[in-house]
PDB file of C-alpha atoms in Angstrom:
ATOM      1  CA  MET A 101     188.965-155.949 -75.750  1.00 60.00           C
ATOM      2  CA  GLN A 102     190.294-155.314 -79.240  1.00 56.00           C
ATOM      3  CA  SER A 103     192.069-152.135 -80.321  1.00 53.00           C
ATOM      4  CA  GLU A 104     190.810-150.354 -83.440  1.00 50.00           C
ATOM      5  CA  ASN A 105     193.021-148.509 -85.922  1.00 45.00           C
ATOM      6  CA  ALA A 106     192.726-145.120 -84.250  1.00 41.00           C
ATOM      7  CA  PRO A 107     195.194-142.398 -83.252  1.00 45.00           C
ATOM      8  CA  LYS A 108     197.298-143.517 -80.286  1.00 53.00           C
ATOM      9  CA  GLY A 109     195.388-146.805 -80.225  1.00 60.00           C
ATOM     10  CA  ASN A 110     192.933-145.399 -77.707  1.00 81.00           C
ATOM     11  CA  ILE A 111     189.686-146.774 -79.144  1.00 84.00           C
ATOM     12  CA  PHE A 112     188.689-150.334 -78.281  1.00 84.00           C
ATOM     13  CA  THR A 113     185.763-152.598 -79.067  1.00 86.00           C
ATOM     14  CA  ILE A 114     184.304-155.691 -77.446  1.00 86.00           C
ATOM     15  CA  PRO A 115     183.269-158.511 -79.800  1.00 85.00           C
ATOM     16  CA  ALA A 116     179.586-159.279 -80.152  1.00 86.00           C
ATOM     17  CA  GLY A 117     178.403-162.039 -77.869  1.00 87.00           C
ATOM     18  CA  PHE A 118     180.614-160.989 -74.957  1.00 89.00           C
ATOM     19  CA  SER A 119     179.334-159.273 -71.830  1.00 89.00           C
ATOM     20  CA  PHE A 120     180.361-155.629 -72.142  1.00 90.00           C
ATOM     21  CA  ALA A 121     180.525-154.977 -68.388  1.00 92.00           C
ATOM     22  CA  ASP A 122     182.463-158.153 -67.557  1.00 93.00           C
ATOM     23  CA  GLU A 123     184.972-157.662 -70.388  1.00 92.00           C
ATOM     24  CA  PHE A 124     185.393-154.011 -69.488  1.00 93.00           C
ATOM     25  CA  VAL A 125     186.050-154.806 -65.820  1.00 92.00           C
ATOM     26  CA  ARG A 126     188.525-157.510 -66.805  1.00 91.00           C
ATOM     27  CA  TYR A 127     190.338-155.018 -69.043  1.00 90.00           C
ATOM     28  CA  LEU A 128     190.538-152.383 -66.278  1.00 91.00           C
ATOM     29  CA  THR A 129     191.858-154.933 -63.809  1.00 90.00           C
ATOM     30  CA  ASP A 130     194.492-156.160 -66.258  1.00 88.00           C
ATOM     31  CA  MET A 131     195.441-152.590 -67.170  1.00 87.00           C
ATOM     32  CA  THR A 132     196.185-151.738 -63.536  1.00 87.00           C
ATOM     33  CA  GLY A 133     197.828-155.092 -62.762  1.00 85.00           C
ATOM     34  CA  GLY A 134     195.382-155.665 -59.921  1.00 75.00           C
ATOM     35  CA  ASP A 135     196.558-152.493 -58.159  1.00 82.00           C
ATOM     36  CA  TYR A 136     193.359-151.179 -56.616  1.00 78.00           C
ATOM     37  CA  LEU A 137     194.897-147.810 -55.757  1.00 84.00           C
ATOM     38  CA  ALA A 138     195.724-147.354 -59.436  1.00 88.00           C
ATOM     39  CA  LEU A 139     192.202-148.479 -60.291  1.00 90.00           C
ATOM     40  CA  SER A 140     190.720-145.823 -58.007  1.00 89.00           C
ATOM     41  CA  ARG A 141     192.472-143.064 -59.974  1.00 92.00           C
ATOM     42  CA  ILE A 142     190.626-143.924 -63.201  1.00 93.00           C
ATOM     43  CA  LEU A 143     187.612-141.853 -64.224  1.00 92.00           C
ATOM     44  CA  VAL A 144     185.079-143.849 -66.257  1.00 93.00           C
ATOM     45  CA  LEU A 145     182.412-141.896 -68.158  1.00 92.00           C
ATOM     46  CA  LEU A 146     179.247-143.940 -68.713  1.00 92.00           C
ATOM     47  CA  PRO A 147     175.968-143.046 -70.443  1.00 88.00           C
ATOM     48  CA  SER A 148     173.597-143.503 -67.500  1.00 87.00           C
ATOM     49  CA  ARG A 149     173.175-144.403 -63.842  1.00 88.00           C
ATOM     50  CA  ARG A 150     172.024-147.829 -64.949  1.00 92.00           C
ATOM     51  CA  ALA A 151     175.311-148.375 -66.785  1.00 93.00           C
ATOM     52  CA  CYS A 152     177.184-147.433 -63.601  1.00 93.00           C
ATOM     53  CA  ARG A 153     175.203-150.004 -61.623  1.00 94.00           C
ATOM     54  CA  THR A 154     175.926-152.639 -64.271  1.00 95.00           C
ATOM     55  CA  VAL A 155     179.681-152.004 -64.068  1.00 94.00           C
ATOM     56  CA  ARG A 156     179.615-152.051 -60.247  1.00 93.00           C
ATOM     57  CA  GLU A 157     177.861-155.421 -60.341  1.00 93.00           C
ATOM     58  CA  ALA A 158     180.481-156.695 -62.786  1.00 93.00           C
ATOM     59  CA  PHE A 159     183.240-155.646 -60.386  1.00 91.00           C
ATOM     60  CA  LEU A 160     181.422-157.545 -57.633  1.00 90.00           C
ATOM     61  CA  ARG A 161     181.318-160.667 -59.787  1.00 90.00           C
ATOM     62  CA  HIS A 162     184.952-160.269 -60.770  1.00 88.00           C
ATOM     63  CA  SER A 163     186.068-159.977 -57.126  1.00 84.00           C
ATOM     64  CA  GLU A 164     183.776-162.875 -56.150  1.00 82.00           C
ATOM     65  CA  GLY A 165     182.041-160.698 -53.597  1.00 75.00           C
ATOM     66  CA  ARG A 166     185.172-159.427 -51.871  1.00 79.00           C
ATOM     67  CA  PRO A 167     185.292-155.697 -51.024  1.00 79.00           C
ATOM     68  CA  THR A 168     187.256-153.777 -53.622  1.00 81.00           C
ATOM     69  CA  VAL A 169     188.144-150.224 -54.590  1.00 85.00           C
ATOM     70  CA  LEU A 170     186.346-149.045 -57.711  1.00 90.00           C
ATOM     71  CA  PRO A 171     187.249-146.416 -60.281  1.00 93.00           C
ATOM     72  CA  ARG A 172     185.175-143.244 -60.337  1.00 91.00           C
ATOM     73  CA  LEU A 173     182.058-144.066 -62.338  1.00 92.00           C
ATOM     74  CA  GLN A 174     180.405-140.902 -63.690  1.00 88.00           C
ATOM     75  CA  PRO A 175     177.048-141.061 -65.495  1.00 87.00           C
ATOM     76  CA  LEU A 176     176.537-138.373 -68.141  1.00 83.00           C
ATOM     77  CA  GLY A 177     173.178-138.884 -69.796  1.00 73.00           C
ATOM     78  CA  ASP A 178     170.579-138.833 -67.022  1.00 66.00           C
ATOM     79  CA  VAL A 179     172.011-136.616 -64.300  1.00 65.00           C
ATOM     80  CA  ASP A 180     171.459-132.984 -63.404  1.00 63.00           C
ATOM     81  CA  ALA A 181     174.301-130.550 -63.939  1.00 59.00           C
ATOM     82  CA  ASP A 182     174.916-130.344 -60.199  1.00 62.00           C
ATOM     83  CA  GLU A 183     175.671-134.082 -60.152  1.00 61.00           C
ATOM     84  CA  LEU A 184     178.562-133.798 -62.600  1.00 64.00           C
ATOM     85  CA  THR A 185     181.886-134.223 -60.813  1.00 61.00           C
ATOM     86  CA  LEU A 186     184.373-134.201 -63.664  1.00 65.00           C
ATOM     87  CA  GLY A 187     187.026-131.934 -62.193  1.00 60.00           C
ATOM     88  CA  PHE A 188     185.830-128.332 -62.044  1.00 57.00           C
ATOM     89  CA  SER A 189     186.641-126.367 -58.943  1.00 55.00           C
ATOM     90  CA  ALA A 190     184.081-123.853 -57.686  1.00 52.00           C
ATOM     91  CA  ALA A 191     186.316-121.035 -58.905  1.00 47.00           C
ATOM     92  CA  GLN A 192     186.534-122.517 -62.402  1.00 56.00           C
ATOM     93  CA  GLU A 193     182.752-122.882 -62.619  1.00 53.00           C
ATOM     94  CA  ASP A 194     182.386-119.210 -61.695  1.00 51.00           C
ATOM     95  CA  LEU A 195     184.781-118.271 -64.500  1.00 50.00           C
ATOM     96  CA  LEU A 196     182.695-120.199 -67.025  1.00 65.00           C
ATOM     97  CA  ASP A 197     179.852-117.697 -66.641  1.00 77.00           C
ATOM     98  CA  ILE A 198     177.233-120.408 -67.118  1.00 83.00           C
ATOM     99  CA  PRO A 199     173.794-119.477 -65.726  1.00 88.00           C
ATOM    100  CA  PRO A 200     172.368-121.650 -62.955  1.00 88.00           C
ATOM    101  CA  ALA A 201     169.912-124.403 -63.779  1.00 90.00           C
ATOM    102  CA  ILE A 202     166.271-123.985 -62.900  1.00 93.00           C
ATOM    103  CA  SER A 203     165.153-126.453 -60.253  1.00 92.00           C
ATOM    104  CA  PRO A 204     163.011-129.358 -61.553  1.00 92.00           C
ATOM    105  CA  LEU A 205     160.116-128.529 -59.213  1.00 95.00           C
ATOM    106  CA  ARG A 206     160.079-124.850 -60.134  1.00 96.00           C
ATOM    107  CA  ARG A 207     160.179-125.741 -63.815  1.00 96.00           C
ATOM    108  CA  GLN A 208     157.271-128.162 -63.481  1.00 96.00           C
ATOM    109  CA  VAL A 209     155.148-125.616 -61.622  1.00 95.00           C
ATOM    110  CA  MET A 210     155.891-122.856 -64.142  1.00 96.00           C
ATOM    111  CA  LEU A 211     155.173-125.130 -67.099  1.00 95.00           C
ATOM    112  CA  ALA A 212     151.904-126.188 -65.451  1.00 94.00           C
ATOM    113  CA  ARG A 213     150.900-122.526 -65.247  1.00 93.00           C
ATOM    114  CA  LEU A 214     151.643-122.127 -68.953  1.00 93.00           C
ATOM    115  CA  VAL A 215     149.537-125.203 -69.706  1.00 91.00           C
ATOM    116  CA  MET A 216     146.633-123.750 -67.705  1.00 89.00           C
ATOM    117  CA  ALA A 217     146.960-120.363 -69.407  1.00 88.00           C
ATOM    118  CA  LEU A 218     147.022-121.876 -72.902  1.00 84.00           C
ATOM    119  CA  ASN A 219     144.007-124.054 -72.180  1.00 77.00           C
ATOM    120  CA  GLU A 220     142.043-121.056 -70.889  1.00 78.00           C
ATOM    121  CA  GLN A 221     142.627-119.421 -74.275  1.00 75.00           C
ATOM    122  CA  THR A 222     141.892-122.419 -76.473  1.00 69.00           C
ATOM    123  CA  LEU A 223     139.476-124.770 -74.674  1.00 68.00           C
ATOM    124  CA  PRO A 224     135.916-124.408 -73.377  1.00 71.00           C
ATOM    125  CA  GLU A 225     135.731-124.325 -69.605  1.00 72.00           C
ATOM    126  CA  GLY A 226     134.382-127.863 -69.279  1.00 67.00           C
ATOM    127  CA  GLN A 227     137.287-129.329 -71.289  1.00 70.00           C
ATOM    128  CA  ARG A 228     140.146-127.646 -69.447  1.00 73.00           C
ATOM    129  CA  PRO A 229     142.413-129.963 -67.408  1.00 76.00           C
ATOM    130  CA  ARG A 230     142.567-129.669 -63.643  1.00 84.00           C
ATOM    131  CA  TYR A 231     145.715-128.319 -62.055  1.00 85.00           C
ATOM    132  CA  ASP A 232     146.920-131.798 -61.078  1.00 87.00           C
ATOM    133  CA  GLN A 233     146.506-132.855 -64.715  1.00 89.00           C
ATOM    134  CA  ALA A 234     148.397-129.744 -65.824  1.00 90.00           C
ATOM    135  CA  LEU A 235     151.234-130.751 -63.490  1.00 93.00           C
ATOM    136  CA  GLN A 236     151.377-134.171 -65.161  1.00 93.00           C
ATOM    137  CA  LEU A 237     151.495-132.540 -68.595  1.00 91.00           C
ATOM    138  CA  ALA A 238     154.234-130.229 -67.320  1.00 94.00           C
ATOM    139  CA  ALA A 239     156.256-133.249 -66.184  1.00 95.00           C
ATOM    140  CA  GLU A 240     155.985-134.706 -69.698  1.00 93.00           C
ATOM    141  CA  LEU A 241     157.029-131.390 -71.219  1.00 93.00           C
ATOM    142  CA  SER A 242     160.030-131.325 -68.874  1.00 94.00           C
ATOM    143  CA  ARG A 243     161.074-134.790 -70.034  1.00 93.00           C
ATOM    144  CA  LEU A 244     160.700-133.696 -73.653  1.00 90.00           C
ATOM    145  CA  LEU A 245     162.906-130.659 -73.011  1.00 91.00           C
ATOM    146  CA  ASP A 246     165.554-132.849 -71.395  1.00 90.00           C
ATOM    147  CA  GLN A 247     165.491-135.301 -74.312  1.00 88.00           C
ATOM    148  CA  VAL A 248     165.723-132.606 -76.973  1.00 87.00           C
ATOM    149  CA  GLN A 249     168.570-130.821 -75.225  1.00 88.00           C
ATOM    150  CA  THR A 250     170.465-134.007 -74.380  1.00 85.00           C
ATOM    151  CA  GLU A 251     170.323-135.040 -78.050  1.00 83.00           C
ATOM    152  CA  LYS A 252     171.242-131.466 -79.079  1.00 84.00           C
ATOM    153  CA  VAL A 253     168.375-131.107 -81.512  1.00 82.00           C
ATOM    154  CA  SER A 254     165.892-128.257 -81.845  1.00 81.00           C
ATOM    155  CA  PHE A 255     162.201-127.669 -82.345  1.00 78.00           C
ATOM    156  CA  ASP A 256     162.801-125.767 -85.607  1.00 75.00           C
ATOM    157  CA  ALA A 257     161.631-128.578 -87.886  1.00 68.00           C
ATOM    158  CA  LEU A 258     158.387-129.275 -86.035  1.00 67.00           C
ATOM    159  CA  GLN A 259     156.285-127.123 -88.359  1.00 64.00           C
ATOM    160  CA  ASN A 260     157.072-129.262 -91.410  1.00 62.00           C
ATOM    161  CA  LEU A 261     157.252-132.624 -89.690  1.00 55.00           C
ATOM    162  CA  VAL A 262     153.784-133.634 -90.930  1.00 53.00           C
ATOM    163  CA  PRO A 263     152.867-132.740 -94.553  1.00 58.00           C
ATOM    164  CA  GLN A 264     149.993-130.259 -94.855  1.00 60.00           C
ATOM    165  CA  GLU A 265     147.987-132.658 -97.051  1.00 57.00           C
ATOM    166  CA  SER A 266     148.328-135.467 -94.531  1.00 56.00           C
ATOM    167  CA  ASP A 267     145.295-136.876 -92.724  1.00 57.00           C
ATOM    168  CA  TYR A 268     147.056-136.004 -89.484  1.00 55.00           C
ATOM    169  CA  ALA A 269     147.773-132.379 -90.412  1.00 59.00           C
ATOM    170  CA  ARG A 270     144.873-130.884 -88.413  1.00 66.00           C
ATOM    171  CA  HIS A 271     145.735-132.909 -85.319  1.00 69.00           C
ATOM    172  CA  TRP A 272     149.391-131.950 -85.731  1.00 62.00           C
ATOM    173  CA  GLN A 273     148.465-128.272 -85.795  1.00 71.00           C
ATOM    174  CA  ILE A 274     146.768-128.746 -82.431  1.00 73.00           C
ATOM    175  CA  THR A 275     149.930-130.390 -81.117  1.00 77.00           C
ATOM    176  CA  LEU A 276     152.064-127.561 -82.492  1.00 79.00           C
ATOM    177  CA  GLN A 277     149.848-125.032 -80.766  1.00 80.00           C
ATOM    178  CA  PHE A 278     150.340-126.856 -77.479  1.00 82.00           C
ATOM    179  CA  LEU A 279     154.107-127.063 -78.007  1.00 83.00           C
ATOM    180  CA  THR A 280     154.327-123.276 -78.344  1.00 87.00           C
ATOM    181  CA  ILE A 281     154.647-123.514 -74.573  1.00 89.00           C
ATOM    182  CA  LEU A 282     158.166-124.855 -75.180  1.00 88.00           C
ATOM    183  CA  THR A 283     159.040-123.144 -78.468  1.00 88.00           C
ATOM    184  CA  GLU A 284     157.861-119.611 -77.623  1.00 89.00           C
ATOM    185  CA  LYS A 285     156.864-119.069 -73.994  1.00 92.00           C
ATOM    186  CA  TRP A 286     159.468-121.119 -72.130  1.00 94.00           C
ATOM    187  CA  PRO A 287     162.618-119.571 -73.696  1.00 93.00           C
ATOM    188  CA  GLU A 288     161.335-116.111 -72.735  1.00 94.00           C
ATOM    189  CA  ILE A 289     160.793-117.204 -69.119  1.00 95.00           C
ATOM    190  CA  LEU A 290     164.309-118.643 -68.907  1.00 95.00           C
ATOM    191  CA  VAL A 291     165.847-115.416 -70.208  1.00 95.00           C
ATOM    192  CA  ASP A 292     163.784-113.252 -67.854  1.00 95.00           C
ATOM    193  CA  SER A 293     164.747-115.477 -64.901  1.00 94.00           C
ATOM    194  CA  ASN A 294     168.438-115.721 -65.927  1.00 94.00           C
ATOM    195  CA  VAL A 295     168.381-119.522 -65.649  1.00 94.00           C
ATOM    196  CA  ILE A 296     168.681-122.396 -68.111  1.00 94.00           C
ATOM    197  CA  ASP A 297     167.337-125.925 -68.279  1.00 94.00           C
ATOM    198  CA  PRO A 298     169.363-128.573 -66.398  1.00 90.00           C
ATOM    199  CA  ALA A 299     170.187-130.573 -69.535  1.00 89.00           C
ATOM    200  CA  GLU A 300     171.378-127.460 -71.351  1.00 91.00           C
ATOM    201  CA  ARG A 301     173.621-126.543 -68.412  1.00 89.00           C
ATOM    202  CA  ARG A 302     174.994-130.086 -68.367  1.00 87.00           C
ATOM    203  CA  ASN A 303     175.821-129.782 -72.090  1.00 88.00           C
ATOM    204  CA  MET A 304     177.629-126.498 -71.465  1.00 87.00           C
ATOM    205  CA  LEU A 305     179.615-127.949 -68.565  1.00 84.00           C
ATOM    206  CA  LEU A 306     180.617-130.976 -70.629  1.00 85.00           C
ATOM    207  CA  ALA A 307     181.751-128.761 -73.508  1.00 85.00           C
ATOM    208  CA  ALA A 308     183.745-126.605 -71.101  1.00 85.00           C
ATOM    209  CA  GLN A 309     185.266-129.703 -69.504  1.00 84.00           C
ATOM    210  CA  ALA A 310     186.331-131.011 -72.917  1.00 85.00           C
ATOM    211  CA  THR A 311     188.027-127.675 -73.656  1.00 84.00           C
ATOM    212  CA  LEU A 312     189.746-127.702 -70.264  1.00 84.00           C
ATOM    213  CA  TRP A 313     191.053-131.225 -70.792  1.00 86.00           C
ATOM    214  CA  ARG A 314     192.371-130.343 -74.245  1.00 86.00           C
ATOM    215  CA  GLN A 315     194.280-127.419 -72.768  1.00 86.00           C
ATOM    216  CA  ASN A 316     195.360-129.231 -69.602  1.00 86.00           C
ATOM    217  CA  PRO A 317     195.057-133.020 -69.980  1.00 88.00           C
ATOM    218  CA  PRO A 318     194.249-134.754 -66.686  1.00 87.00           C
ATOM    219  CA  ASP A 319     197.062-136.629 -64.946  1.00 88.00           C
ATOM    220  CA  TYR A 320     194.823-139.670 -64.476  1.00 89.00           C
ATOM    221  CA  PRO A 321     193.215-142.018 -67.029  1.00 90.00           C
ATOM    222  CA  VAL A 322     189.803-141.018 -68.425  1.00 90.00           C
ATOM    223  CA  ILE A 323     187.802-143.707 -70.213  1.00 91.00           C
ATOM    224  CA  ALA A 324     184.493-143.127 -72.019  1.00 91.00           C
ATOM    225  CA  ALA A 325     182.628-146.434 -72.244  1.00 89.00           C
TER     226      ALA A 325
END
């Protein structure tokens, strides 16, 4: 790994053409001098569960299949808030005053009801989706919510995304009408239920954790890879 010109020399890159996971594991092993107890104290923040699996497999290759102690590998991008284990105690989470996350199943069922209600208002009876189809649409809406909130973008620009004179403008208006489920109805339900979406809660926990670490830096290494 090569150090970049950054404050405290704490930003590193891996040259193109090298295996990221293998080079990263080699760096961690060299950094700890092969001391597996020291290795176990390191917290490694990775973008996804898949990235965690890739690093675990690289450790297995590096140890030639021998059992070894791994650092804590924490995925950030595709986990629910309850799966984050960055260092909050239960008491600290209570002090954060962050609302609980709605359960995925409850969210899907409630979104399916909104889909059914909207279709009853806008579609003839013979064209309305069945409830099982509404559940599938609700699952897609849930994934869209998670993506939007993970990327920290908003739905504000949807109205002007397709020019009015475009050939697709009429179809886009139909899409916009359907997405009012997320832009208008869903926020009201969350407020009334005093819950938030899982991805939004994860964002809030991560922001709070960053503030906590700035105020009280951890006494163990934290590496974002």
